[in-house]
PDB file of C-alpha atoms in Angstrom:
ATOM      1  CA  UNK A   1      70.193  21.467 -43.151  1.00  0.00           C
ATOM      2  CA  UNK A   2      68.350  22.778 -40.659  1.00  0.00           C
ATOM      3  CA  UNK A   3      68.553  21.257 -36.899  1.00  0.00           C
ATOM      4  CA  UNK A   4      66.495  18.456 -35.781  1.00  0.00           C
ATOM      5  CA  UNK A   5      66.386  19.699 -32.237  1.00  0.00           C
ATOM      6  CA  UNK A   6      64.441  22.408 -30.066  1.00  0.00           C
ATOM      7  CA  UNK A   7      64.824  24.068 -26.705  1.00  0.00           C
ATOM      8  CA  UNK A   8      62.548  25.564 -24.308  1.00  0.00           C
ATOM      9  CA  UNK A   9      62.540  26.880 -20.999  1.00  0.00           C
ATOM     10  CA  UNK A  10      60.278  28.558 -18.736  1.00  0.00           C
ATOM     11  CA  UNK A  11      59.932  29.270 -15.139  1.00  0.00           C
ATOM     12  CA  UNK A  12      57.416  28.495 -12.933  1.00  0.00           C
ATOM     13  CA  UNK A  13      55.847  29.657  -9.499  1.00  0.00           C
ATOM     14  CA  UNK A  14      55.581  25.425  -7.933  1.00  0.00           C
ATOM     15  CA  UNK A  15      57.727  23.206  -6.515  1.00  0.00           C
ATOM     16  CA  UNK A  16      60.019  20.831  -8.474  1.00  0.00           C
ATOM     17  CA  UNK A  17      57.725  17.495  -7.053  1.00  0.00           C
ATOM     18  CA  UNK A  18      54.431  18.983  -8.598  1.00  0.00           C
ATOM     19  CA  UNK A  19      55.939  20.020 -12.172  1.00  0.00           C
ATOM     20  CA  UNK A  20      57.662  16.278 -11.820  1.00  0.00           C
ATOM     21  CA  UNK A  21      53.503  14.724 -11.133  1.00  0.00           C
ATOM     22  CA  UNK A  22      52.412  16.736 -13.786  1.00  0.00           C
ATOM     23  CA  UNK A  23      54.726  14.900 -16.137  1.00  0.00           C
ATOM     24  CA  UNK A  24      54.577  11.458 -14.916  1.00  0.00           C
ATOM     25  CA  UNK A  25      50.215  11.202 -14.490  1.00  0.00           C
ATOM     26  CA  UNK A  26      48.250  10.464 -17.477  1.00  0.00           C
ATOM     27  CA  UNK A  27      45.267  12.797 -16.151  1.00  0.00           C
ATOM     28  CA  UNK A  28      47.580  15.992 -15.739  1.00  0.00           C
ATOM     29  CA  UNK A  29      48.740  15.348 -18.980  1.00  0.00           C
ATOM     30  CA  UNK A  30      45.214  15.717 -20.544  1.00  0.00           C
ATOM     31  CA  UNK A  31      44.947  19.073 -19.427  1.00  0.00           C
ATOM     32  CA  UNK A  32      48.139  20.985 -20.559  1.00  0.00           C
ATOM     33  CA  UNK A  33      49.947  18.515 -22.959  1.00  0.00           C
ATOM     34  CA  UNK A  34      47.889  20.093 -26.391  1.00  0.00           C
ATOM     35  CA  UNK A  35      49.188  23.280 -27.382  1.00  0.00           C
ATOM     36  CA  UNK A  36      47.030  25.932 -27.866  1.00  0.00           C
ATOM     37  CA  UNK A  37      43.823  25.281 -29.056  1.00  0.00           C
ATOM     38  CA  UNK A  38      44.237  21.284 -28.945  1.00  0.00           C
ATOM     39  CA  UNK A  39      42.815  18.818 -26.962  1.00  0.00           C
ATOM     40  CA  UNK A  40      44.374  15.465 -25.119  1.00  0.00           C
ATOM     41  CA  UNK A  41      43.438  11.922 -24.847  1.00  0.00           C
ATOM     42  CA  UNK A  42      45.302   9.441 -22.911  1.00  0.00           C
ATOM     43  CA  UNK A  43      44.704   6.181 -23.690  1.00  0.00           C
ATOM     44  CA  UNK A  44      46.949   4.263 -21.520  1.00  0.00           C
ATOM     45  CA  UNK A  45      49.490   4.632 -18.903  1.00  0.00           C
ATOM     46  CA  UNK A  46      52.129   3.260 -17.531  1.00  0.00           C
ATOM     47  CA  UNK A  47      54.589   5.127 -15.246  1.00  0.00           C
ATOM     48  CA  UNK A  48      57.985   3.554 -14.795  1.00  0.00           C
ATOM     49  CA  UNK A  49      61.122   3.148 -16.416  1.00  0.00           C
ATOM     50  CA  UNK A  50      60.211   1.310 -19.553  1.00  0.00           C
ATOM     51  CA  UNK A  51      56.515   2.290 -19.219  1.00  0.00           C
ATOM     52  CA  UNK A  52      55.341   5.595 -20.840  1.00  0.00           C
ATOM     53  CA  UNK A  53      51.722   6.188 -22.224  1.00  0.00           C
ATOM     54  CA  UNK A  54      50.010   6.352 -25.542  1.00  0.00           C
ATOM     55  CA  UNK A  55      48.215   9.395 -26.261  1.00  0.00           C
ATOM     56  CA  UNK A  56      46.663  11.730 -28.861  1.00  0.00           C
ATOM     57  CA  UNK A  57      46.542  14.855 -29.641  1.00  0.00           C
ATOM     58  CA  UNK A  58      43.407  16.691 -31.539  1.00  0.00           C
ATOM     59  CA  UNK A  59      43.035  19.508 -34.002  1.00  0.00           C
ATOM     60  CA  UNK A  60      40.044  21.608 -33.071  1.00  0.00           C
ATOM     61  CA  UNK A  61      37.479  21.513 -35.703  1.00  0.00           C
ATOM     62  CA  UNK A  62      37.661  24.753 -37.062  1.00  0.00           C
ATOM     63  CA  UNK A  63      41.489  24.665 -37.679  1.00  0.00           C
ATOM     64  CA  UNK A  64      42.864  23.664 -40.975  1.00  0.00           C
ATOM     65  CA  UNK A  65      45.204  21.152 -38.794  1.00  0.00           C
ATOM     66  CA  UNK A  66      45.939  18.052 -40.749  1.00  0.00           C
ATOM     67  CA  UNK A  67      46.527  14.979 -37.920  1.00  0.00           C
ATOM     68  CA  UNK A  68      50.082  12.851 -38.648  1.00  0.00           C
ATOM     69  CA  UNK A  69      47.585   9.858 -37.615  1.00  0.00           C
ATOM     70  CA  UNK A  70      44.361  10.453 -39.674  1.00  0.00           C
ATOM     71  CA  UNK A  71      41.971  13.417 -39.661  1.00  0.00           C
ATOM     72  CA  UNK A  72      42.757  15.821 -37.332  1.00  0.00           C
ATOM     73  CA  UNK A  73      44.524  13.475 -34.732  1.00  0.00           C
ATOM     74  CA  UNK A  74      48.192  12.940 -34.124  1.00  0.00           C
ATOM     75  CA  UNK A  75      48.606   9.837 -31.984  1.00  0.00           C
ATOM     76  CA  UNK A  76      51.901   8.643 -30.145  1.00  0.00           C
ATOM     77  CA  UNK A  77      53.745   6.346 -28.134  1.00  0.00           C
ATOM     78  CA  UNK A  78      56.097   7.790 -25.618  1.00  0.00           C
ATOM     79  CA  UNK A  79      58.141   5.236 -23.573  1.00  0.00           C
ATOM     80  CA  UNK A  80      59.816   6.879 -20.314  1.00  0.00           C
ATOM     81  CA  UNK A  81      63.670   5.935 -20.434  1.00  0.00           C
ATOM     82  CA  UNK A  82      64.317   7.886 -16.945  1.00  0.00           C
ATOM     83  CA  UNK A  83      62.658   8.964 -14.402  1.00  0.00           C
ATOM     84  CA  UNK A  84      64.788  11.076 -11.290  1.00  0.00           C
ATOM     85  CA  UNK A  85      61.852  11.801  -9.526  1.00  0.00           C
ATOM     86  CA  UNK A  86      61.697  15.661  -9.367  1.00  0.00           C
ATOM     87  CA  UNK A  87      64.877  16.366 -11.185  1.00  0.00           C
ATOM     88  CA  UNK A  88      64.597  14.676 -15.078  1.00  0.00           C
ATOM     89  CA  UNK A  89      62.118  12.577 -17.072  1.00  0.00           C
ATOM     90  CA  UNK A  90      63.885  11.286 -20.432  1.00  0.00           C
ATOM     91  CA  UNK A  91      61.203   9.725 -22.985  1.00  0.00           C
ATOM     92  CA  UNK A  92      61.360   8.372 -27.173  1.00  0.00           C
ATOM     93  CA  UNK A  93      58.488   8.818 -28.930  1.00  0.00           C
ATOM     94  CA  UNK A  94      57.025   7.383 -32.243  1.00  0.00           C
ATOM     95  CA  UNK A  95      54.032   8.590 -34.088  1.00  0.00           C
ATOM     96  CA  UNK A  96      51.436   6.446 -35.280  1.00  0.00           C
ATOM     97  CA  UNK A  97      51.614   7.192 -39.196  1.00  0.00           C
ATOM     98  CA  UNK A  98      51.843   6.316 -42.922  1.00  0.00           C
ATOM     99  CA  UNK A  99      53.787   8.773 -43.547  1.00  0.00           C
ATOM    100  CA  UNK A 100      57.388   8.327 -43.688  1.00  0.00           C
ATOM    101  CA  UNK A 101      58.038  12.247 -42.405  1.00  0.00           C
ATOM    102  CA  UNK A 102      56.986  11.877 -39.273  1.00  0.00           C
ATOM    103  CA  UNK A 103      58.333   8.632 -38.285  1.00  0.00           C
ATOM    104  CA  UNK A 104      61.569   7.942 -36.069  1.00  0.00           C
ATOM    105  CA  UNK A 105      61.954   8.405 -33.034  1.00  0.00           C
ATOM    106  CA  UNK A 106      62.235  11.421 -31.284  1.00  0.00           C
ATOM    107  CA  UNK A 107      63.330  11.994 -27.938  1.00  0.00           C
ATOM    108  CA  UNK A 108      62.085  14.745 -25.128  1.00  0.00           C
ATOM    109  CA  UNK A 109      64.071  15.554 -21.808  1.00  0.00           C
ATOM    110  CA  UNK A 110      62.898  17.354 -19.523  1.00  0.00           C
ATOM    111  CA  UNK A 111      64.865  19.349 -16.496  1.00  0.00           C
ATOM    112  CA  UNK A 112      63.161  20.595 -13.494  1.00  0.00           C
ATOM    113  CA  UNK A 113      65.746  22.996 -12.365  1.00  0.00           C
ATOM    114  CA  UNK A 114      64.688  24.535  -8.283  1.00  0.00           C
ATOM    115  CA  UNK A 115      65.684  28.041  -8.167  1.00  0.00           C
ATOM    116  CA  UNK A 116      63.941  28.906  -4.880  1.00  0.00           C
ATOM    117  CA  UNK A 117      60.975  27.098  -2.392  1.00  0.00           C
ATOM    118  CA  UNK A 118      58.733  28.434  -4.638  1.00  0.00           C
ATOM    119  CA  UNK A 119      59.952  28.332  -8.167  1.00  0.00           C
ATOM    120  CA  UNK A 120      61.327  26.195 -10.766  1.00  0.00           C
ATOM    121  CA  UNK A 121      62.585  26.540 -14.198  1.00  0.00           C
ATOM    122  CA  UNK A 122      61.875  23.670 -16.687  1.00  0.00           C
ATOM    123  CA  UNK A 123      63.809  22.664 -20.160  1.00  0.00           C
ATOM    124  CA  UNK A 124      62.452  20.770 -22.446  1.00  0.00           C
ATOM    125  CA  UNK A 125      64.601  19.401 -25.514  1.00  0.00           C
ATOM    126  CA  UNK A 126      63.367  17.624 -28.217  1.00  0.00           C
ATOM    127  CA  UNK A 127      66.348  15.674 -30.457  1.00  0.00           C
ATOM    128  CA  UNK A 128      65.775  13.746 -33.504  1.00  0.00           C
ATOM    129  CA  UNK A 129      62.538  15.288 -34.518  1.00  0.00           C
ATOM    130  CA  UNK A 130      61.523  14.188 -37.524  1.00  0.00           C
ATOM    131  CA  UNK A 131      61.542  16.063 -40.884  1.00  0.00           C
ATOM    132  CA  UNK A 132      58.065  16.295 -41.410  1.00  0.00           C
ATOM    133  CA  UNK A 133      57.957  18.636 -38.232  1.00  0.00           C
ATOM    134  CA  UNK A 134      59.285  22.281 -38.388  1.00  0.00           C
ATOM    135  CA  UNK A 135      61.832  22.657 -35.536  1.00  0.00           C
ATOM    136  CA  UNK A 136      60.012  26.496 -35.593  1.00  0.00           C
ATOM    137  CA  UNK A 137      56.247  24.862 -34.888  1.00  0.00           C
ATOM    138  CA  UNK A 138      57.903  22.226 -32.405  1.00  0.00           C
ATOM    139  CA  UNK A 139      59.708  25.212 -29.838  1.00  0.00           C
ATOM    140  CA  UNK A 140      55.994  27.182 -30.425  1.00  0.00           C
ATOM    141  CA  UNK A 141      53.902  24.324 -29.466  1.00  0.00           C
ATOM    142  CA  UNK A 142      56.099  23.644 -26.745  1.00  0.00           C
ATOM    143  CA  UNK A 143      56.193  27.017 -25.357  1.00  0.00           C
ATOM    144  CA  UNK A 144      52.186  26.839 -25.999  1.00  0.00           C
ATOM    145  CA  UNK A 145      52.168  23.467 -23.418  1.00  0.00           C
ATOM    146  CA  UNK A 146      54.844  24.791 -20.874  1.00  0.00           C
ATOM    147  CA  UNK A 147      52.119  28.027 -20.909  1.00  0.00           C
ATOM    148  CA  UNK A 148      49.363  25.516 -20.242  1.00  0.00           C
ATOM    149  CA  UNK A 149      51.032  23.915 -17.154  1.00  0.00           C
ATOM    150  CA  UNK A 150      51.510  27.548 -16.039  1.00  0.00           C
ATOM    151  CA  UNK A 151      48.340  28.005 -15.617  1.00  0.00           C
ATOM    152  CA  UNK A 152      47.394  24.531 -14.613  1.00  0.00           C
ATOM    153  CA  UNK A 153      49.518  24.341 -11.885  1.00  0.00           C
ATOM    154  CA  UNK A 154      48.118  27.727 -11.016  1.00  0.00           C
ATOM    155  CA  UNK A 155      44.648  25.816 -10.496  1.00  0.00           C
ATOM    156  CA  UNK A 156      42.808  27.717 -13.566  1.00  0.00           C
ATOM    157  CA  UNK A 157      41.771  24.386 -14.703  1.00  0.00           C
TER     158      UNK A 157
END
């Protein structure tokens, strides 16, 4: 059986407190949460412990994408279950879906990790995906966001 869990790290050139507001505002989130060619809606947000943000994630037209939700949209519920501002932002996720291989829910944790006053090394891991996603396309997309915040943070917005 293959594992249900990814890892990905990356380093960046910003301070733990921005890559920490990029993760915790719904607007930020728009702009580097899709991977690759995807786009971001945010419907609503709540930051807090117990809070978290619904949000959805669209397949470009011209990509044979097939959305978890309906169409070419994958839609989720993320609830934040800790927040150490600058240091660690735990959340469990659920997909909106009919289909039983992409329900449960998974969890993300993220590490913001200072290595100097200027950059910062992030970890994302994702437990309990479920077995309708391929741990392989879960670490790419991943890497394909963390690149995204790169250059976000970078201001090429």
């Amino acid at each position: 059986m293959k594992s249900r869990t990814t890892t990905n790290e990356r380093i960046f050139k910003a301070t733990p407190h921005a890559i920490y507001e990029a993760f915790t505002h719904a607007a930020s989130l728009e702009q580097f949460m899709a991977p690759g060619d995807m786009t971001a809606k945010v419907h609503a947000f709540s930051l807090g412990e117990g809070g978290g943000y619904e949000m959805s994630l669209y397949y470009p037209a011209s990509s044979e994408g097939i959305g978890k939700t309906a169409g070419k949209e994958d839609r989720f519920h993320s609830t934040f279950l800790e927040l150490v501002p600058d240091q660690l932002i735990r959340t469990a996720t659920t997909f909106e879906t009919a289909d039983n291989a992409f329900k449960g829910e998974m969890h993300m944790t993220i590490t913001i990790i200072p290595i100097d006053d200027l950059s910062t090394m992030v970890k994302i891991r994702f437990d309990n995906i479920p077995e309708g996603i391929h741990p392989e396309d879960n670490e790419k997309g991943t890497a394909l966001t963390l690149l995204k915040l790169d250059k976000w943070l970078a201001g090429e917005r």
